[in-house]
Coordinates of C-alpha atoms and ligand atoms in Angstrom, one line a residue:
X1 CA -15.5 -236.2 78.5
X2 CA -13.1 -239.0 77.7
X3 CA -11.4 -239.0 74.3
X4 CA -12.3 -242.6 73.3
X5 CA -10.5 -242.3 70.0
X6 CA -7.2 -241.5 71.8
X7 CA -7.8 -244.4 74.3
X8 CA -8.4 -246.8 71.4
X9 CA -5.3 -245.6 69.6
X10 CA -3.2 -246.2 72.7
X11 CA -4.8 -249.6 73.2
X12 CA -4.2 -250.7 69.6
X13 CA -0.5 -249.8 69.9
X14 CA -0.3 -252.6 72.6
X15 CA -2.6 -255.1 71.0
X16 CA -1.1 -258.3 69.6
X17 CA -3.5 -258.9 66.8
X18 CA -5.9 -256.0 66.2
X19 CA -4.4 -253.2 64.2
X20 CA -7.3 -251.1 63.1
X21 CA -10.6 -250.3 64.9
X22 CA -12.9 -247.8 63.3
X23 CA -16.3 -246.9 64.7
X24 CA -18.7 -244.1 63.9
X25 CA -21.9 -243.1 62.1
X26 CA -22.3 -244.1 58.5
X27 CA -18.9 -245.6 58.0
X28 CA -20.0 -248.9 56.4
X29 CA -19.0 -247.5 53.0
X30 CA -15.4 -247.3 54.2
X31 CA -15.2 -251.1 54.5
X32 CA -13.6 -251.7 51.0
X33 CA -10.9 -249.0 51.6
X34 CA -10.1 -250.5 55.0
X35 CA -9.9 -254.0 53.4
X36 CA -7.6 -252.8 50.6
X37 CA -5.3 -250.9 52.9
X38 CA -4.9 -253.8 55.3
X39 CA -5.0 -256.7 52.9
X40 CA -3.6 -255.3 49.6
X41 CA -4.2 -257.4 46.5
X42 CA -6.3 -260.0 48.5
X43 CA -9.6 -261.5 47.6
X44 CA -12.5 -261.4 50.2
X45 CA -14.9 -264.1 51.5
X46 CA -17.9 -262.2 53.0
X47 CA -19.6 -264.3 55.6
X48 CA -23.0 -263.5 57.0
X49 CA -26.3 -265.1 58.0
X50 CA -29.8 -264.2 57.0
X51 CA -30.2 -261.5 59.5
X52 CA -26.7 -259.9 59.3
X53 CA -26.9 -260.0 55.5
X54 CA -29.9 -257.7 55.7
X55 CA -28.4 -255.6 58.5
X56 CA -25.1 -254.9 56.6
X57 CA -23.9 -257.8 54.5
X58 CA -25.7 -256.9 51.3
X59 CA -24.3 -253.3 51.4
X60 CA -20.8 -254.5 52.2
X61 CA -21.0 -257.0 49.3
X62 CA -22.1 -254.2 46.9
X63 CA -19.4 -251.8 48.2
X64 CA -16.7 -254.5 47.8
X65 CA -17.9 -255.3 44.3
X66 CA -18.1 -251.6 43.4
X67 CA -14.5 -251.2 44.6
X68 CA -13.4 -254.0 42.3
X69 CA -12.4 -256.4 45.0
X70 CA -12.7 -260.0 43.9
X71 CA -15.1 -261.6 46.4
X72 CA -17.4 -264.5 47.2
X73 CA -20.1 -264.8 49.8
X74 CA -20.8 -267.5 52.3
X75 CA -24.3 -267.2 53.7
X76 CA -25.8 -269.2 56.5
X77 CA -29.5 -269.6 56.7
X78 CA -32.1 -267.5 58.6
X79 CA -32.7 -270.3 61.2
X80 CA -31.1 -269.9 64.6
X81 CA -27.6 -271.5 64.5
X82 CA -24.8 -271.5 67.0
X83 CA -21.1 -271.4 67.0
X84 CA -20.4 -275.0 66.2
X85 CA -17.1 -276.1 64.6
X86 CA -19.0 -277.7 61.7
X87 CA -19.9 -274.3 60.5
X88 CA -16.4 -273.1 60.9
X89 CA -15.3 -276.1 58.8
X90 CA -17.7 -274.9 56.1
X91 CA -16.0 -271.6 56.0
X92 CA -12.6 -273.4 56.0
X93 CA -13.7 -275.5 52.9
X94 CA -14.6 -272.3 51.1
X95 CA -11.2 -270.8 51.9
X96 CA -9.5 -273.9 50.5
X97 CA -11.4 -273.5 47.3
X98 CA -11.1 -269.7 47.1
X99 CA -8.0 -268.5 49.0
X100 CA -9.1 -265.2 50.5
X101 CA -9.5 -263.1 53.6
X102 CA -12.7 -263.8 55.6
X103 CA -14.8 -260.7 56.3
X104 CA -17.2 -261.6 59.1
X105 CA -20.4 -259.5 58.9
X106 CA -22.2 -260.3 62.1
X107 CA -21.9 -260.5 65.8
X108 CA -20.7 -263.2 68.3
X109 CA -21.4 -266.3 66.4
X110 CA -20.3 -265.3 62.8
X111 CA -17.3 -263.6 64.3
X112 CA -16.2 -266.7 66.3
X113 CA -16.8 -269.0 63.3
X114 CA -14.6 -266.8 61.0
X115 CA -12.0 -266.3 63.8
X116 CA -11.5 -270.0 64.0
X117 CA -11.6 -270.7 60.3
X118 CA -9.1 -267.8 59.6
X119 CA -6.8 -269.1 62.4
X120 CA -6.8 -272.6 61.0
X121 CA -5.9 -271.3 57.6
X122 CA -3.3 -269.0 59.0
X123 CA -4.8 -265.9 57.5
X124 CA -5.8 -262.7 59.2
X125 CA -9.5 -261.5 59.0
X126 CA -11.7 -258.5 59.2
X127 CA -15.0 -258.1 61.1
X128 CA -17.9 -255.7 60.3
X129 CA -19.9 -255.7 63.5
X130 CA -23.7 -255.7 63.4
X131 CA -24.5 -255.6 67.2
X132 CA -22.8 -254.4 70.4
X133 CA -23.7 -257.7 72.0
X134 CA -20.5 -259.4 73.2
X135 CA -16.9 -258.7 74.1
X136 CA -15.6 -261.5 71.9
X137 CA -15.1 -259.5 68.8
X138 CA -11.6 -258.4 69.8
X139 CA -10.6 -261.3 72.1
X140 CA -8.0 -263.8 71.0
X141 CA -10.2 -266.8 71.6
X142 CA -13.3 -268.3 69.8
X143 CA -16.1 -269.7 71.9
X144 CA -17.0 -272.8 69.9
X145 CA -18.8 -276.1 70.4
X146 CA -16.8 -279.1 69.3
X147 CA -18.6 -282.5 69.3
X148 CA -21.2 -281.1 71.7
X149 CA -18.7 -279.6 74.3
X150 CA -18.4 -275.8 74.5
X151 CA -14.8 -274.6 74.7
X152 CA -12.7 -271.5 74.1
X153 CA -10.1 -272.1 71.4
X154 CA -7.1 -269.9 71.5
X155 CA -6.9 -268.1 68.1
X156 CA -6.0 -264.7 66.8
X157 CA -8.3 -261.7 67.1
X158 CA -9.4 -259.8 64.0
X159 CA -6.8 -257.6 62.4
X160 CA -9.5 -255.0 61.4
X161 CA -12.7 -254.1 63.1
X162 CA -15.3 -251.8 61.6
X163 CA -18.4 -250.8 63.5
X164 CA -21.0 -248.5 62.0
X165 CA -22.9 -247.1 64.9
X166 CA -26.1 -246.8 62.9
X167 CA -25.9 -250.5 62.1
X168 CA -25.2 -251.3 65.8
X169 CA -28.1 -249.1 66.9
X170 CA -30.5 -251.0 64.6
X171 CA -29.7 -254.4 66.1
X172 CA -32.5 -255.9 68.3
X173 CA -32.6 -254.1 71.7
X174 CA -32.1 -257.4 73.6
X175 CA -28.7 -257.9 71.9
X176 CA -27.5 -254.4 72.9
X177 CA -28.8 -254.9 76.4
X178 CA -26.8 -258.2 76.5
X179 CA -23.7 -256.4 75.4
X180 CA -24.3 -253.9 78.1
X181 CA -24.5 -256.6 80.8
X182 CA -21.3 -258.3 79.4
X183 CA -19.4 -255.0 79.7
X184 CA -20.9 -254.2 83.2
X185 CA -19.6 -257.7 84.3
X186 CA -16.1 -256.3 84.2
X187 CA -17.0 -254.3 87.3
X188 CA -17.1 -257.2 89.8
X189 CA -14.6 -259.2 87.6
X190 CA -12.1 -256.3 88.3
X191 CA -12.8 -256.6 92.1
X192 CA -12.0 -260.3 91.9
X193 CA -8.8 -259.6 89.9
X194 CA -7.8 -257.3 92.8
X195 CA -8.2 -260.2 95.2
X196 CA -6.0 -262.4 92.9
X197 CA -3.5 -259.6 92.7
X198 CA -3.3 -259.3 96.5
X199 CA -2.8 -263.0 96.8
X200 CA -0.1 -262.8 94.1
X201 CA -1.7 -265.6 92.0
X202 CA -2.6 -263.4 89.0
X203 CA -1.0 -259.9 89.4
X204 CA -2.8 -257.0 87.7
X205 CA -1.2 -256.2 84.4
X206 CA -1.1 -252.4 84.5
X207 CA -1.4 -251.8 80.7
X208 CA -4.4 -254.0 80.5
X209 CA -6.0 -252.4 83.6
X210 CA -5.5 -249.0 82.2
X211 CA -7.1 -249.9 78.8
X212 CA -10.3 -251.1 80.3
X213 CA -10.7 -250.2 83.9
X214 CA -9.8 -246.5 83.9
X215 CA -12.7 -245.7 81.7
X216 CA -15.1 -248.6 82.4
X217 CA -17.5 -246.5 84.6
X218 CA -17.9 -243.9 81.9
X219 CA -18.6 -246.6 79.3
X220 CA -21.5 -248.0 81.2
X221 CA -22.8 -244.7 82.5
X222 CA -25.6 -244.3 80.0
X223 CA -28.1 -247.2 80.3
X224 CA -30.9 -244.8 79.1
X225 CA -29.1 -244.2 75.8
X226 CA -28.6 -248.0 75.5
X227 CA -32.4 -248.6 76.0
X228 CA -33.2 -245.9 73.5
X229 CA -30.8 -247.3 70.9
X230 CA -29.0 -244.0 70.6
X231 CA -26.2 -244.6 68.1
X232 CA -23.6 -242.6 70.1
X233 CA -24.4 -244.5 73.3
X234 CA -24.3 -247.9 71.5
X235 CA -21.1 -246.8 69.9
X236 CA -19.5 -246.2 73.2
X237 CA -20.7 -249.5 74.5
X238 CA -19.1 -251.2 71.4
X239 CA -15.9 -249.3 72.0
X240 CA -15.9 -250.6 75.6
X241 CA -16.5 -254.2 74.5
X242 CA -13.7 -253.9 72.0
X243 CA -11.3 -252.4 74.6
X244 CA -12.1 -255.3 76.9
X245 CA -11.1 -257.7 74.2
X246 CA -7.9 -255.7 73.6
X247 CA -7.2 -255.7 77.4
X248 CA -7.3 -259.5 77.1
X249 CA -4.9 -259.5 74.1
X250 CA -2.5 -257.3 76.2
X251 CA -2.8 -259.5 79.3
X252 CA -2.7 -262.7 77.2
X253 CA -5.5 -263.9 79.4
X254 CA -9.2 -263.5 79.8
X255 CA -8.6 -262.3 83.4
X256 CA -9.4 -258.6 82.7
X257 CA -12.8 -259.5 81.4
X258 CA -14.1 -262.6 83.2
X259 CA -14.3 -264.2 86.6
X260 CA -17.1 -265.8 88.7
X261 CA -19.9 -264.0 87.0
X262 CA -19.0 -265.6 83.7
X263 CA -18.9 -269.1 85.3
X264 CA -22.7 -269.0 86.1
X265 CA -23.2 -268.5 82.3
X266 CA -20.8 -271.3 81.4
X267 CA -22.6 -273.7 83.7
X268 CA -25.9 -272.8 82.0
X269 CA -24.3 -273.3 78.6
X270 CA -22.8 -276.6 79.5
X271 CA -26.1 -278.0 80.8
X272 CA -28.0 -276.7 77.7
X273 CA -30.2 -274.3 79.7
X274 CA -33.2 -272.8 77.8
X275 CA -36.0 -270.5 78.8
X276 CA -39.3 -270.7 76.9
X277 CA -37.6 -273.1 74.5
X278 CA -34.8 -270.6 73.7
X279 CA -31.1 -270.5 74.6
X280 CA -30.4 -267.4 76.6
X281 CA -27.8 -264.9 75.4
X282 CA -24.3 -264.9 76.8
X283 CA -24.8 -261.3 78.0
X284 CA -28.0 -262.0 79.8
X285 CA -26.6 -265.1 81.6
X286 CA -23.5 -263.2 82.5
X287 CA -25.7 -260.3 83.7
X288 CA -27.4 -262.5 86.3
X289 CA -24.0 -263.7 87.4
X290 CA -22.9 -260.1 87.7
X291 CA -25.7 -259.2 90.0
X292 CA -25.0 -262.2 92.1
X293 CA -21.3 -261.4 92.5
X294 CA -22.1 -257.7 93.2
X295 CA -24.4 -259.0 96.0
X296 CA -21.5 -261.2 97.3
X297 CA -19.3 -258.1 97.4
X298 CA -21.9 -256.2 99.4
X299 CA -21.8 -259.0 102.0
X300 CA -18.0 -259.2 101.9
X301 CA -17.7 -255.5 102.5
X302 CA -19.9 -255.7 105.6
X303 CA -17.3 -257.9 107.2
X304 CA -14.3 -256.9 109.2
X305 CA -11.6 -259.2 107.9
X306 CA -9.0 -257.5 110.0
X307 CA -10.4 -259.6 112.8
X308 CA -10.0 -262.9 111.0
X309 CA -8.4 -265.7 113.1
X310 CA -5.7 -266.8 110.6
X311 CA -4.5 -269.7 112.6
X312 CA -8.0 -271.1 113.1
X313 CA -8.7 -270.9 109.4
X314 CA -5.4 -272.5 108.4
X315 CA -6.2 -275.3 110.9
X316 CA -9.5 -276.0 109.1
X317 CA -8.0 -275.7 105.6
X318 CA -8.7 -279.0 103.8
X319 CA -6.0 -281.3 102.2
X320 CA -6.0 -281.4 98.4
X321 CA -7.5 -285.0 98.5
X322 CA -10.5 -283.7 100.5
X323 CA -11.0 -280.9 98.0
X324 CA -10.8 -283.3 95.1
X325 CA -13.3 -285.6 96.7
X326 CA -15.6 -282.7 97.3
X327 CA -15.3 -281.6 93.6
X328 CA -16.0 -285.1 92.4
X329 CA -19.1 -285.3 94.6
X330 CA -20.5 -281.9 93.4
X331 CA -19.8 -282.5 89.7
X332 CA -20.8 -286.2 89.6
X333 CA -23.9 -285.6 87.5
X334 CA -22.5 -282.7 85.5
X335 CA -22.0 -283.2 81.8
X336 CA -18.2 -282.8 82.4
X337 CA -17.8 -284.7 85.7
X338 CA -14.0 -284.2 85.9
X339 CA -14.1 -280.5 85.5
X340 CA -14.2 -279.5 89.2
X341 CA -11.5 -282.1 90.1
X342 CA -9.2 -280.8 87.3
X343 CA -9.6 -277.2 88.2
X344 CA -9.3 -277.5 92.0
X345 CA -6.2 -279.5 91.5
X346 CA -4.7 -276.6 89.6
X347 CA -6.1 -274.0 92.0
X348 CA -5.3 -275.7 95.3
X349 CA -2.9 -273.9 97.7
X350 CA -1.2 -275.5 100.6
X351 CA -1.6 -274.4 104.2
X352 CA 1.4 -272.2 104.2
X353 CA 0.2 -270.3 101.1
X354 CA -3.3 -269.9 102.6
X355 CA -1.8 -268.5 105.8
X356 CA 0.2 -265.9 103.8
X357 CA -2.9 -265.0 101.7
X358 CA -5.1 -264.6 104.8
X359 CA -2.4 -262.5 106.6
X360 CA -2.3 -260.2 103.5
X361 CA -6.1 -259.8 103.7
X362 CA -6.1 -259.3 107.4
X363 CA -3.2 -256.8 107.5
X364 CA -4.5 -254.7 104.5
X365 CA -8.2 -255.0 105.0
X366 CA -9.2 -251.4 105.8
X367 CA -7.4 -250.0 102.8
X368 CA -8.2 -252.9 100.5
X369 CA -11.9 -252.7 101.4
X370 CA -12.0 -249.1 100.4
X371 CA -10.4 -249.9 97.1
X372 CA -12.8 -252.7 96.5
X373 CA -15.8 -250.5 97.2
X374 CA -14.5 -248.0 94.7
X375 CA -14.2 -250.7 92.1
X376 CA -17.3 -252.8 92.6
X377 CA -20.9 -251.4 92.4
X378 CA -23.4 -252.3 95.0
X379 CA -26.1 -254.8 94.0
X380 CA -28.8 -252.0 94.1
X381 CA -26.8 -249.7 91.8
X382 CA -26.1 -252.5 89.3
X383 CA -29.6 -253.8 89.3
X384 CA -31.0 -250.3 88.7
X385 CA -28.7 -249.8 85.7
X386 CA -29.7 -253.2 84.3
X387 CA -33.3 -252.3 84.8
X388 CA -32.9 -249.1 82.8
X389 CA -30.8 -250.7 80.0
X390 CA -33.2 -253.6 79.6
X391 CA -30.9 -256.3 80.9
X392 CA -32.1 -259.0 83.4
X393 CA -32.6 -257.8 87.0
X394 CA -33.1 -261.3 88.6
X395 CA -32.5 -265.0 87.8
X396 CA -36.1 -265.5 86.9
X397 CA -35.7 -263.2 83.9
X398 CA -33.6 -265.9 82.2
X399 CA -35.6 -268.8 83.6
X400 CA -33.4 -269.7 86.6
X401 CA -34.7 -269.9 90.1
X402 CA -32.9 -268.4 93.1
X403 CA -32.5 -271.9 94.5
X404 CA -30.7 -272.9 91.3
X405 CA -28.4 -269.9 91.6
X406 CA -27.5 -270.9 95.1
X407 CA -26.9 -274.5 93.9
X408 CA -24.7 -273.2 91.0
X409 CA -22.6 -271.2 93.4
X410 CA -20.8 -274.4 94.7
X411 CA -19.9 -275.2 91.1
X412 CA -18.8 -271.7 90.3
X413 CA -16.3 -271.8 93.2
X414 CA -14.7 -274.9 91.7
X415 CA -15.1 -274.8 88.0
X416 CA -12.1 -272.7 87.0
X417 CA -8.5 -272.6 88.3
X418 CA -8.7 -268.8 88.6
X419 CA -9.0 -267.4 92.1
X420 CA -12.4 -265.8 92.7
X421 CA -14.0 -264.1 95.7
X422 CA -15.6 -267.4 96.7
X423 CA -12.1 -268.8 97.2
X424 CA -11.3 -266.0 99.5
X425 CA -14.5 -266.9 101.5
X426 CA -13.4 -270.6 101.6
X427 CA -10.0 -269.6 102.9
X428 CA -11.4 -267.2 105.5
X429 CA -14.1 -269.8 106.6
X430 CA -17.0 -267.4 105.8
X431 CA -18.2 -269.1 102.6
X432 CA -21.6 -270.2 104.1
X433 CA -22.1 -266.8 105.8
X434 CA -21.5 -265.1 102.4
X435 CA -23.8 -267.4 100.5
X436 CA -26.5 -267.1 103.2
X437 CA -26.2 -263.3 103.2
X438 CA -27.3 -263.3 99.5
X439 CA -29.7 -266.3 99.4
X440 CA -30.7 -266.7 103.0
X441 CA -33.4 -264.8 105.1
X442 CA -33.2 -261.1 104.4
X443 CA -30.8 -261.6 101.4
X444 CA -31.4 -259.8 98.1
X445 CA -32.3 -263.2 96.6
X446 CA -33.8 -264.9 99.6
X447 CA -35.0 -268.3 98.7
Ligands
LIG501 ZN1 -18.5 -262.2 78.2

């Protein structure tokens, strides 16, 4: 059994922003003590929405009042609202009027709104988590919509995180399952980081790898406990999500936690995808991306890349201008038509670099393949875990067809500068074979 508390202590020692992370059963009442220890003499602005107020906010408010902390509350309504900068500005206006430390009581949205408001006011903040639903609690970026465009704004992670596992376990089951899928996403994302490491474009940061990847399999090993809402299992999931955020703080990059699987979700966010009239959660969208990339890895690992004809591939490697044209064509009707062009321009490698990358793959293939198989779960294994946890098991579960997933894949290859496994396939001239292996006849998502 892994000593999660010791792991968390080691991780916090390396984190740039987060200094305190407490999780356990019935610890909500410790919130005022943690606040006073970390923000002595400060006032508190407790931020919640209708749901999180009921889940924990009201209690936190009364504990703070009882401890004699001068505080105000900022409550958003019960209606569904999202992480839009206008709401963050509302919190900011309150901070102008009542200089204080924000205490975010909530999950992804409330946390991101407070994170941005605190950053813009140059104050640290505290979060009291109400659901193990996302990895963004402890990451140093807020996922916010500004004038209709969703973006990640660099800002500081919370100084203090408190998670009462009884509160987390009472969250809607779908939220916990979404967090589970977001944590499981690190499995194929790690495999893609290994490819970028071999290529030398984004070397693995050993401290960040150790924080997250050494214990990741144990942290997602209990989908039954997640489905049952067992406080201990949900607590371990939350610790995993927090450690992935801290790994990002340590790497100063989202590389440890996100690769191609997240891009499927970003595409759906940017095109305003809904299913049965509702936006789909980050975790569920990422979950479908995760199953897809696991399936790609299955296809990749069937191949023998030690046989690759490097010279023939280099010969076929397109010039930058051709890639830019291709990106413009693919993205021409996308809400951000320049995105593919901008990212491929950053990501493009010349023929000489591609030759070196392919030689590295070719010469190390047998050993590298074994390492990848150790890291990345098969599609079947991941799908089975998702099915037990209550996460999506196919694109249709979030209202996306298999044809759409196939169509999205061309965007995913181009929409971020970061090297992913589809870039390896492009370089090795087996992209179509890889995609056909998943979506073609006999593929797991034949369409
Ligand atoms: Zn995520």
